[in-house]
XYZ file of C-alpha atoms in Angstrom:
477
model
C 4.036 54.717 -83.216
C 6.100 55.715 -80.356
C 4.494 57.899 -77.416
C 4.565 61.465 -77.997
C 5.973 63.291 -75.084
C 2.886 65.749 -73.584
C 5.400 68.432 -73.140
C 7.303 70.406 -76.147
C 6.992 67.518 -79.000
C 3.358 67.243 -78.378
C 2.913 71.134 -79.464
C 4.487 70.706 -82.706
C 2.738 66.703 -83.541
C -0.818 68.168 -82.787
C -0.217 70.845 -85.233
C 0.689 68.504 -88.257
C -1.344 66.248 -86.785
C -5.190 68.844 -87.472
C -5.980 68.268 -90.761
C -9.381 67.291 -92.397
C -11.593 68.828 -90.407
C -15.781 68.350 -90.785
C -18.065 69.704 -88.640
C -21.233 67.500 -88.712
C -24.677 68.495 -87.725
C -25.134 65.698 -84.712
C -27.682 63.342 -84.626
C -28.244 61.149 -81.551
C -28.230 57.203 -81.278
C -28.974 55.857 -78.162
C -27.152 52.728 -77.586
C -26.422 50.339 -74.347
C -23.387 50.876 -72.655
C -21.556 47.675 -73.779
C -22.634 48.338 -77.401
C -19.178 48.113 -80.129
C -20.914 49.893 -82.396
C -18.880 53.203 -83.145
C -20.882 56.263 -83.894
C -19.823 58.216 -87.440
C -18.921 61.095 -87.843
C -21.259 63.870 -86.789
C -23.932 61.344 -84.858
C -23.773 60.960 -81.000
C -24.244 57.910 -78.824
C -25.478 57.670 -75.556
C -26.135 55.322 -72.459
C -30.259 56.302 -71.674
C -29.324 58.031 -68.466
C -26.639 60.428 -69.931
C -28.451 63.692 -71.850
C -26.530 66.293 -73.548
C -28.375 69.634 -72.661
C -25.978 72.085 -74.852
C -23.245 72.698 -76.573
C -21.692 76.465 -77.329
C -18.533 76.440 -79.858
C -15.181 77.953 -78.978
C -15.324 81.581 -79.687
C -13.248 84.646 -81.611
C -9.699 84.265 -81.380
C -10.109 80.885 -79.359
C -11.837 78.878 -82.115
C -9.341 76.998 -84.852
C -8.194 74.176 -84.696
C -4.735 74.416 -83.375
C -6.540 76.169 -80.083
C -7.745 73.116 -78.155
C -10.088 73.385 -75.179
C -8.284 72.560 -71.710
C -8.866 72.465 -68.394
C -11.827 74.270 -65.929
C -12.181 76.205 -63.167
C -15.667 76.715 -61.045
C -17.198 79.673 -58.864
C -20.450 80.486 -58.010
C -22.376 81.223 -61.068
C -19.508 81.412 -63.670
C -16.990 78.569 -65.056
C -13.596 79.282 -66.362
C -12.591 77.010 -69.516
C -9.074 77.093 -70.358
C -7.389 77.483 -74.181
C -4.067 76.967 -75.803
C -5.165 80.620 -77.212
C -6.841 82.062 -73.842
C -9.738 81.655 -71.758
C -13.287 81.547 -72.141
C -15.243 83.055 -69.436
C -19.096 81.457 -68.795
C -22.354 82.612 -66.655
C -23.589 78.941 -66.174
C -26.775 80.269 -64.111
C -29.065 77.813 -66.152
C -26.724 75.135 -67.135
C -28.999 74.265 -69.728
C -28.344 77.828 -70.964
C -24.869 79.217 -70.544
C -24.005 82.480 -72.013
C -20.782 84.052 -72.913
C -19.237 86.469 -70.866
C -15.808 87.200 -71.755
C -13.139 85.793 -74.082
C -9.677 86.214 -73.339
C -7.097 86.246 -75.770
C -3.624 85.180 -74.156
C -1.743 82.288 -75.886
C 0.523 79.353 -74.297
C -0.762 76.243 -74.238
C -2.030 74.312 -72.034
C -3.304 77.329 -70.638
C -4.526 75.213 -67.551
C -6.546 77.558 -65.135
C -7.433 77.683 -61.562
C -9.467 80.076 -59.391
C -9.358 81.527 -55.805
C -11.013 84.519 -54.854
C -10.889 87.343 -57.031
C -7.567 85.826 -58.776
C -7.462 83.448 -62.078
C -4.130 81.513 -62.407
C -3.116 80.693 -65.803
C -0.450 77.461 -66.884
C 1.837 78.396 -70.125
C 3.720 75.793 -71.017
C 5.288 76.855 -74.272
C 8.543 79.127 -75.304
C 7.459 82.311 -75.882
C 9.060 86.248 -76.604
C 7.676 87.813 -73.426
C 5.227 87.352 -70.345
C 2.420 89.369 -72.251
C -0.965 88.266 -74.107
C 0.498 89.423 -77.610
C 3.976 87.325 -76.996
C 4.825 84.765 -79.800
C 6.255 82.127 -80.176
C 10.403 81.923 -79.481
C 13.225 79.118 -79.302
C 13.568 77.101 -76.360
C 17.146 77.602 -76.573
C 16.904 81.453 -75.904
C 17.730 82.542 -72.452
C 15.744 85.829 -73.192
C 11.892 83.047 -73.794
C 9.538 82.772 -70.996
C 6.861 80.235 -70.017
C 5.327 79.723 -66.321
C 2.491 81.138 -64.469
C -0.059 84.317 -65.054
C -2.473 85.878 -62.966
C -5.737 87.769 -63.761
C -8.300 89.570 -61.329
C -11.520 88.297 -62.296
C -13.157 91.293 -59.658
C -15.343 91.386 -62.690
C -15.096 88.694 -64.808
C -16.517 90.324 -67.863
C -13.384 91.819 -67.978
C -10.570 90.004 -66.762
C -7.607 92.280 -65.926
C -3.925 90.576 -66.790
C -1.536 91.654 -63.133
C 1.724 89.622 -63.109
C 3.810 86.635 -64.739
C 6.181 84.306 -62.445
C 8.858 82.575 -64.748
C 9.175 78.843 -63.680
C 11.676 75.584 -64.566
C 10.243 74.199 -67.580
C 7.249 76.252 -67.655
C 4.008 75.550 -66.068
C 2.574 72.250 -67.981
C 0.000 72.192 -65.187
C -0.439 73.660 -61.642
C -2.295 72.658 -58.317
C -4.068 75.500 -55.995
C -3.100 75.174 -52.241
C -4.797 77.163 -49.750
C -2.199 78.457 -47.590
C -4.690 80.576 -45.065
C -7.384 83.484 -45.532
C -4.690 85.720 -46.828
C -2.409 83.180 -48.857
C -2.652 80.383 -52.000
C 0.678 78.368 -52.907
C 1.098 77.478 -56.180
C 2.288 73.904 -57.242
C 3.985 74.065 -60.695
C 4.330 70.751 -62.409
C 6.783 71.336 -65.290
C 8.903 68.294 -67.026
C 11.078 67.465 -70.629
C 14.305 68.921 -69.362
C 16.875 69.450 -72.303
C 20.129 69.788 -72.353
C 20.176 73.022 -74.874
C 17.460 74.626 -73.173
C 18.775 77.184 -70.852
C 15.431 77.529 -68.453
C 14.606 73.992 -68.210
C 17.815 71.590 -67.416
C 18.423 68.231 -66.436
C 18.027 66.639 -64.223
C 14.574 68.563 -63.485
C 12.723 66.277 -60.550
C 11.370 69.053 -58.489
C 8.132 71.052 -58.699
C 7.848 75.035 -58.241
C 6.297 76.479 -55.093
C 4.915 80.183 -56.074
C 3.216 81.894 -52.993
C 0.615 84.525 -53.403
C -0.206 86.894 -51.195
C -4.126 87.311 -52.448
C -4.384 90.808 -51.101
C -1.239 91.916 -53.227
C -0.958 89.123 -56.024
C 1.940 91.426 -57.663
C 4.137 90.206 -55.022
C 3.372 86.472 -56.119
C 7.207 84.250 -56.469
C 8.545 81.292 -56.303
C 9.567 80.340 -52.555
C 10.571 76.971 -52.935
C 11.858 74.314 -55.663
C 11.638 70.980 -53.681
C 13.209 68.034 -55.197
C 10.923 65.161 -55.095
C 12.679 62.291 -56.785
C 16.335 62.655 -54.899
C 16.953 58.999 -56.415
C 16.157 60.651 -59.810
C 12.090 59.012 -59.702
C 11.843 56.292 -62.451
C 14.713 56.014 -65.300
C 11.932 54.818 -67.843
C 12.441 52.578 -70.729
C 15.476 53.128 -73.162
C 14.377 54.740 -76.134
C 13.423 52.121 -79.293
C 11.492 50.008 -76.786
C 8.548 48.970 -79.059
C 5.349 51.047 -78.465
C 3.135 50.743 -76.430
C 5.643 49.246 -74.199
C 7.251 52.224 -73.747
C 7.389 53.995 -69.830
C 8.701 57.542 -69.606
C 11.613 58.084 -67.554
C 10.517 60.870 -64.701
C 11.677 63.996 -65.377
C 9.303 66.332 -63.399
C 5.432 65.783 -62.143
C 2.947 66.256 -64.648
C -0.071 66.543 -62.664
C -0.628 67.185 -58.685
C -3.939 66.999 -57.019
C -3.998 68.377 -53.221
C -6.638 67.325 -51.183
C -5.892 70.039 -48.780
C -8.457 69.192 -45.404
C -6.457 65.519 -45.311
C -2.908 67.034 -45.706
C -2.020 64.978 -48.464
C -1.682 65.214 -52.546
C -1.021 62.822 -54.701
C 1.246 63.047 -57.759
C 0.800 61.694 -61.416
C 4.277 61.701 -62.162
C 5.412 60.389 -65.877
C 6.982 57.479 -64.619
C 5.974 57.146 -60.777
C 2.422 57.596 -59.102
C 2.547 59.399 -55.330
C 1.397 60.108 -52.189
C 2.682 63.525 -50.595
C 2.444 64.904 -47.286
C 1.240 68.688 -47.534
C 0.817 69.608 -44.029
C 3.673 72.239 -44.143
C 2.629 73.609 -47.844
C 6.050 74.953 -48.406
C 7.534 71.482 -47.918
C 5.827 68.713 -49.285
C 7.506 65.231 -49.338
C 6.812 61.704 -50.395
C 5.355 59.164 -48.537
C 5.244 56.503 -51.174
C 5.574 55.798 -54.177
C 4.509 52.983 -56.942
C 5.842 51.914 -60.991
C 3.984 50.018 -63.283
C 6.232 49.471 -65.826
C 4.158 46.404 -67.383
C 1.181 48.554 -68.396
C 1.263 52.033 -67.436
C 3.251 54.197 -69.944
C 2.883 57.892 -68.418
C 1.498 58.417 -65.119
C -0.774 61.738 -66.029
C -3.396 62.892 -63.346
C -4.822 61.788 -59.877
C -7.959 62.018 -58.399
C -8.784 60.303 -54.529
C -11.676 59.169 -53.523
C -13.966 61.348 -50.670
C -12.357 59.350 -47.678
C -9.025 59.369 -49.319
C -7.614 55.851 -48.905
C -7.845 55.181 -52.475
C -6.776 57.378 -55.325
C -7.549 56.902 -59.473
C -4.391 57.074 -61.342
C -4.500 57.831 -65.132
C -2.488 56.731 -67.672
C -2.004 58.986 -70.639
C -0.385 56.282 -73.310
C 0.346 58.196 -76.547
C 0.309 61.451 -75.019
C -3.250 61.942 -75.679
C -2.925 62.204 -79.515
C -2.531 58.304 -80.389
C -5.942 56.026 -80.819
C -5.468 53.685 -77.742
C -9.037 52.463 -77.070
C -9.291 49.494 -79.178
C -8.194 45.963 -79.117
C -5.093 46.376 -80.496
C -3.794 48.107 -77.206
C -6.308 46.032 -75.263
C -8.210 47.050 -71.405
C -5.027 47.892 -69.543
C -3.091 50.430 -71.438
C -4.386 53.559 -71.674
C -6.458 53.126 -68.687
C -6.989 54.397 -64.849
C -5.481 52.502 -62.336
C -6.969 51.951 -58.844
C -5.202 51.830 -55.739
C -6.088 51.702 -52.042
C -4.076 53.950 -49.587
C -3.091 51.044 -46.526
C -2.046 51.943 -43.420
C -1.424 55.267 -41.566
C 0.403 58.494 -41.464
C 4.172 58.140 -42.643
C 3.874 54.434 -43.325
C 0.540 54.741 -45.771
C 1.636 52.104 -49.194
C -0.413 52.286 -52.444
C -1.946 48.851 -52.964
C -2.766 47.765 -56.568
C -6.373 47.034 -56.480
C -7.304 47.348 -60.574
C -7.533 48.751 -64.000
C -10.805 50.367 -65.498
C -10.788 51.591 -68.953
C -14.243 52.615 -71.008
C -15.561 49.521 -72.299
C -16.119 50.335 -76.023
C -13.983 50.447 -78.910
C -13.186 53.500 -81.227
C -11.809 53.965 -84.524
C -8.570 54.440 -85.208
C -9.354 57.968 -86.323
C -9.710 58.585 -82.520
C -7.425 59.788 -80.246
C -8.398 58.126 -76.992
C -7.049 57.418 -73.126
C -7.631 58.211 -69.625
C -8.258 61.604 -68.788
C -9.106 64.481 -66.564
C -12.449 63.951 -64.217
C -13.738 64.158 -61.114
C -15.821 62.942 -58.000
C -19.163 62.973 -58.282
C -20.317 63.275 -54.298
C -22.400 60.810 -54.057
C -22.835 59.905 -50.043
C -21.298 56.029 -49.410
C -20.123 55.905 -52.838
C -17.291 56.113 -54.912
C -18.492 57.159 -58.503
C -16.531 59.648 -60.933
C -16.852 61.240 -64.469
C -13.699 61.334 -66.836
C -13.086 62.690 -69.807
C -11.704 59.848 -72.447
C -10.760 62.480 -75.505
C -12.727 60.957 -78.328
C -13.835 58.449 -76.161
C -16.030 60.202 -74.654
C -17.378 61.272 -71.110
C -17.863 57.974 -68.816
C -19.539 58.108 -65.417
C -18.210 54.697 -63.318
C -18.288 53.263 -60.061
C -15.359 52.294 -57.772
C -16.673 51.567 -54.080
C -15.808 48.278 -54.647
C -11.895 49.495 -56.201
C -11.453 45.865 -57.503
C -14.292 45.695 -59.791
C -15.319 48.697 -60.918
C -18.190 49.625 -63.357
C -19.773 52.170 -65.809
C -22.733 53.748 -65.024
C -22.989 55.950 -67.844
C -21.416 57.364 -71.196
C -21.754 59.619 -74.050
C -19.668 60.359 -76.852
C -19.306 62.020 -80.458
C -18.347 60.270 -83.516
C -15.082 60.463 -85.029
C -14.329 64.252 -85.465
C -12.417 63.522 -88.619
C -10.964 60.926 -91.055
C -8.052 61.225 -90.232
C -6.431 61.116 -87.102
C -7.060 64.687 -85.305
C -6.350 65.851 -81.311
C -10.230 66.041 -80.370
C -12.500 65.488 -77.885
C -13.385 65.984 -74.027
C -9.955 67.438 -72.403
C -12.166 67.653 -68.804
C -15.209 66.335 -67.709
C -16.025 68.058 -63.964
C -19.154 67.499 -61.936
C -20.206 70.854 -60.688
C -23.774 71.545 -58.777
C -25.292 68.621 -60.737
C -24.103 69.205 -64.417
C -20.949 67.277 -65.722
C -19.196 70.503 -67.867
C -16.697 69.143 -70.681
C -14.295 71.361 -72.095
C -14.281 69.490 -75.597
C -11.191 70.315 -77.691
C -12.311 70.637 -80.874
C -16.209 71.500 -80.057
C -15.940 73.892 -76.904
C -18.591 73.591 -74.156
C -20.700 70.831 -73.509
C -23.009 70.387 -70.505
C -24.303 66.922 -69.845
C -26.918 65.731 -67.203
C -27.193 62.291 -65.857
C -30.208 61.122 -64.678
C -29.740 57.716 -62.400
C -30.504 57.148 -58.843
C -27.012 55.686 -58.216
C -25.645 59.357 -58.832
C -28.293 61.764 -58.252
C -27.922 62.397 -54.417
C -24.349 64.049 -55.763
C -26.862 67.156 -56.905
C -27.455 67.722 -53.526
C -23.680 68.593 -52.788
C -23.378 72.223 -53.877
C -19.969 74.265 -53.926
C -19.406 77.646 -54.348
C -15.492 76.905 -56.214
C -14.387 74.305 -57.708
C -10.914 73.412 -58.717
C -10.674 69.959 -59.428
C -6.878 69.005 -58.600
C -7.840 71.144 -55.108
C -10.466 68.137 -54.287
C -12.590 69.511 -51.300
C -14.127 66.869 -48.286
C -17.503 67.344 -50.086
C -18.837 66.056 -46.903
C -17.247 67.864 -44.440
C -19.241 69.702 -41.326
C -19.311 73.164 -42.486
């Protein structure tokens, strides 16, 4: 099959795409990390050192299947999981025992979420009839849709209060918090699939959307700035009809930015190009470099640097994160994270190829499965992240050395159904010791590893947490 663009076609595959649905009581096998064996459906498997504590199911109008689990946000004592139908609202106190504080109905997928002081930013990135919570659905084509950002004041965050909508190019697929000051946050948009017929969202569309908000008066929140990053148009892709998985998307847009704001940089996980941006004036970032891998990597989705930031984990997101990509058919470098070390210094810093690392067990092909959203686990001298593989799983590996990296750790859940559904860990964040996976399909887990290679990284505790605003978790405070 051909790769299904994340943006637009995605929306309307997923839905024909969640049928057959079983909900298994789960049963646990504990298996060895290089085990093939592939759980059924219903059972869990497990590396010894990975636990998982608890799991609490979507909720109200956010369970169904069609309303997939998304991204997170973290502060203090509560975490913010994301919803194509809303957001769920969580006192994680005791991680082992997280209760329910608020559910928020407000559909647009992805419904990606960020937090920053008493405000909750909220990613829609589909056509709808107005900027409300009770909007529908509407046509691309009309001028009249809108899709882009929403805030909410999360003062209390039993009861999350809806204050203003910015309209962006393309929507808001996913978007990047950037400290701008005590008083000020900017707002990178990444927004792509530009369409000739679609009046909001034309080609060619190689920019990004700056929205500034003023955090004392978040109704006065706009877009300041469109910069174009891709002048030369970024990479033209394959034509269409190359033979999957072959294919690389042409770059139309950014699909995911992570800011690493105390080393004035960000890099970019572009569809066809992976970047490194200079953010030291956050109204005008600009490229330092760039890098293609048109042999291997088919959609360059999300970023994630390393504590010392001279290397940076790219992620490639082959089949748009509904296709079954982790088994020998597609083989260990498709699908997977690609390592590269930052060389060099300042305006002259090149990204330097240093390997591929992709989870080292099969699944069936009833599972969709690829690289996806994770984070550092701050572990002092060490380079060690957890990821989020779909139905693949949650993986815990090490890169210090970034040309041989290795798995510490894994869990996953058996094929959710038999036949090929969207399911399975969307994010997997580190947060105050606990690894918190928004699954899809099954809603909140919370997972503890226990190893002495990562469990200095519970030591490291954070009041917020947004994981594409990576802080210096080592910084002098």
């Amino acid at each position: 099959m051909a790769p299904v663009p994340r943006r637009r076609t995605l929306r309307r595959t997923l839905l024909g795409t969640l049928t057959g649905i079983l909900l298994a009581a789960s049963t646990v096998i504990v298996a060895p990390a290089a085990s093939a064996d592939i759980p059924g459906q219903g059972e869990i498997a497990k590396s010894p050192n990975m636990e998982l504590l608890t799991n609490i199911p979507k909720q109200g109008p956010l369970a169904g299947v069609s309303n997939l689990g998304s991204d997170w946000a973290f502060q203090g004592k509560y975490a913010y999981g994301g919803n194509y139908a809303g957001f769920t609202v969580y006192d994680i106190s005791t991680p082992a025992s997280p209760k329910v504080v608020a559910v928020v109905s407000c559909p647009g997928s992805q419904n990606d979420v960020t937090v920053a002081g008493n405000l909750l930013f909220l990613s829609t990135d589909s056509s709808r009839s107005d900027d409300s919570c009770q909007s529908t659905t509407a046509p691309y084509t009309e001028k009249s849709s809108w899709e882009g950002m929403k805030i909410f004041d999360i003062s209390n965050p039993a009861a999350p209060r809806y204050v203003k909508a910015i309209e962006t190019k393309c929507g808001s697929h996913t978007h990047t918090l950037v400290p701008g000051g005590k008083d000020v946050s900017y707002l990178y948009v990444s927004s792509y699939g530009p369409v000739d017929t679609y009046p909001d969202c034309q080609p060619p569309h190689d920019l990004i959307s700056i929205i500034k908000v003023p955090m004392k008066n978040p109704a006065a929140a706009a877009v300041i700035a469109e910069p174009v990053l891709f002048p030369d148009g970024g990479n033209p892709g394959d034509p269409p009809g190359t033979e999957w998985p072959n294919q690389t998307r042409a770059t139309s847009g950014c699909h995911d930015l992570t800011a690493y704001p105390d080393k004035k940089i960000m890099a970019g996980a572009c569809m066809g190009d992976g970047v490194l941006f200079d953010i030291s004036d956050p109204e005008k970032p600009y490229t330092i470099t760039s890098v293609r891998d048109d042999e291997n990597f088919a959609f360059w989705h999300s970023a994630t640097f390393n504590n010392r930031a001279n290397k940076i984990v790219f992620t490639d997101e082959l089949g748009g994160g509904s296709a079954a990509t982790c088994n020998e058919t597609i083989g260990s470098e498709k699908g997977a994270n690609a390592i590269y070390d930052i060389v060099g210094k300042g305006d002259k810093r090149k990204l330097k190829f240093a390997s591929y690392y992709k989870i080292p067990r099969p699944n069936a092909d009833t599972e969709n499965c690829v690289a996806h959203n994770g984070s550092l686990i701050p572990v002092p001298g060490k380079d060690i992240m957890v990821q989020a593989w779909y139905q693949g799983g949650i993986s815990v590996f090490d890169f210090t050395n970034s040309r041989k990296p290795k798995e510490l750790g894994w869990i996953e859940r058996g094929t959710f159904s038999n036949t090929l559904t969207t399911a399975g860990s969307w994010s997997a964040y580190y947060y105050n010791g606990y690894i918190y996976s928004n699954d899809i399909q099954m809603g909140l887990d919370v997972v503890k590893i226990t190893d002495k290679r990562t469990d200095k990284g519970a030591r490291v505790r954070l009041s917020e947490l947004n994981a594409q605003t990576q802080p210096d978790y080592f910084a002098k405070k």
